[in-house]
Amino acid sequence: MDRYERILTLHRLLKSAHYPVPLPRLMDELECSRATLYRDIAFLRDALGAPIESAGGEHAAFRYEATEGQRFELPGLWLTSDELAALLALNELIGRSGPGVLAGALAPFKARIEHLLSDRASGKALPVERIRVIPWGERKLDQQVFRITAGAVLDRKQLRFLYRARTTNNESKRTVSPQRLTHYRDNWYLDAWDHDREALRSFAVDRIADPHTLEAAANDVAENELNDLLASSYGIFAGKPKAWATIRFSAHAARWVADEHWHSQQKGTWLTDGRYELQLPYSNSRELLMDVLKYGPDAEIVAPLPLREEMKIMLQLALTGYQ
């Protein structure tokens, strides 16, 4: 981490510590040498006025003085690179929300974020236009539908709406207990308990029509149960994992895939010839197959056999359109 993040991390460690923090632990947390750590401590104490005191004893340790340490804060707004990136992304996300109720509701937050991102010393705004967040596969969203849906989630009320599934294009009336909103690949999904089907389901918010909030309170589903059914398999499709997929990537594609996050439980292995083998759990194969297809000849599904055969059929059907 850079010096900025080390100072921030050092401050947080000393601020939250009830006892002196040993030097080795500080070096591990800041990922730096002893000399660098002493320079950072000196900067925090002398330049920023932190009430740092060293504890006596055989080993060096540091803490904030009890009374002054509670009151001391770093001057201005200090953000790590990850926090700044998240703030910039949120600013862009709000900017891309489009006209309508949602954009109007978020306008004060956008103004506040832009104020936070300004340079306090000079009064100049940071050139946030030099940060781009490019949407991919974003679908048109009705702002009123989103507002009502989000309101039902936060107010913990049941929701009734018409839903047209893309797989069948059939419209059905649903009464659900909304559990949470999920933003996945630039689109919003509603995770909910479907009272008619007595099961957890994920609904694409852009396919919801005519939503109405009901007076009845929503039935809460435990978070671990939600994750078991809606987050344990690959992609957005619900269901507990039915198998593990093994995908082998060429040495060329491996340079990208090895650094990518596909699933929280993924397992990656480098092969002796430079190829990369990725394993992950899945329930519905549709989204996984589409993601593997984009790598073309650089990706091969090795196992399980039914998934491999399914990919072969998709490739054969795709070829018929070019004959």
Steps between C-alpha positions, in 0.01 A plus 500: 500500500611859444586750774151651498339165575767409757431820696126432490547137607741600778251756632216245500711241680612738773154658529325166557766335718436469875858395562834597342541344155830308464741612230495164311121512467512858367762396244281208390183710475675781308709258290814707550847492655594618848662817360192588294274442797705734721484769229122463479465519878714815504287657223175412676630639831697807388320616185144400580514542879396147596538433876723193452685361797735204515444239764785393721621145516729260325329534159400822322128572490288807429160639586304823517495679833170401661329839533637683195480190284122490531473854366767486230397458137694535178450840338267513200355202317728196486402218268687192388533435126222239524271741684571778253434264208171394658401863552587588141308197373197598709521852361501363146221254578280782626586703192393213274172437683321708238208738536215414728412450863821312587731765353313773683518314830872438459588853388585620855733202546675577172556860607634383836739253336631766264560722802690222677711443190604863479846613609443662838826697490457674165123483473533345154290203401685182413485417125249218550423510126833321458351195674280288275256231606389319184172306526477160338169337415299760693127464433239777505352540845169662593589740780153486658511121511843513660389755760196294606703178507782653702248658735338163570842347572593774747154529660480118534159480328364238263490587131263401219589542134476360149809318379594398146787250506741523208539123476129439424370853427191405703349753739399400851379676812736466800459574868836502675680588819796704373829409667767711329598681182802371311698708247662248266677578173344847478144377558274475805342181632250446780564201726165407653289228658229409246184426698323325212790265427617484863863540400776758468527663159703773327308743280653738246365840606482616137242221436275606789184695412220663698650446849288568808618507860268306731421569862610152608847476650763312301612161626873513573727221380827445687803640319683166502200335332491777239867451425470120488231518233582819313875555536663158532489421126655679205318804362164652579289186454370351824554155642745303706802372304432177315857449378845654465615615159862462390606741226844493339635820343785543256827655612397819321160532670647392834669837537154654541298219659748433781441853633121498459239435767238259370361364828573526872583126516701474178820297488776573251800290400789579268591207276858415407452608137384850599127434473263582786227279644204659677248316717175647633153387614193554282130424500362637175748457217361773272700800624818297554491370142452851362799629698721213384392548138646850487849348527444298181779250430693617809260320737396136534251350743665187637240385753237398579414308185135627471623860507766420239238338276270798545778731382564277196133522402502880535810528281351269235174700495698824469690362200179417312430872467823545301455213257 
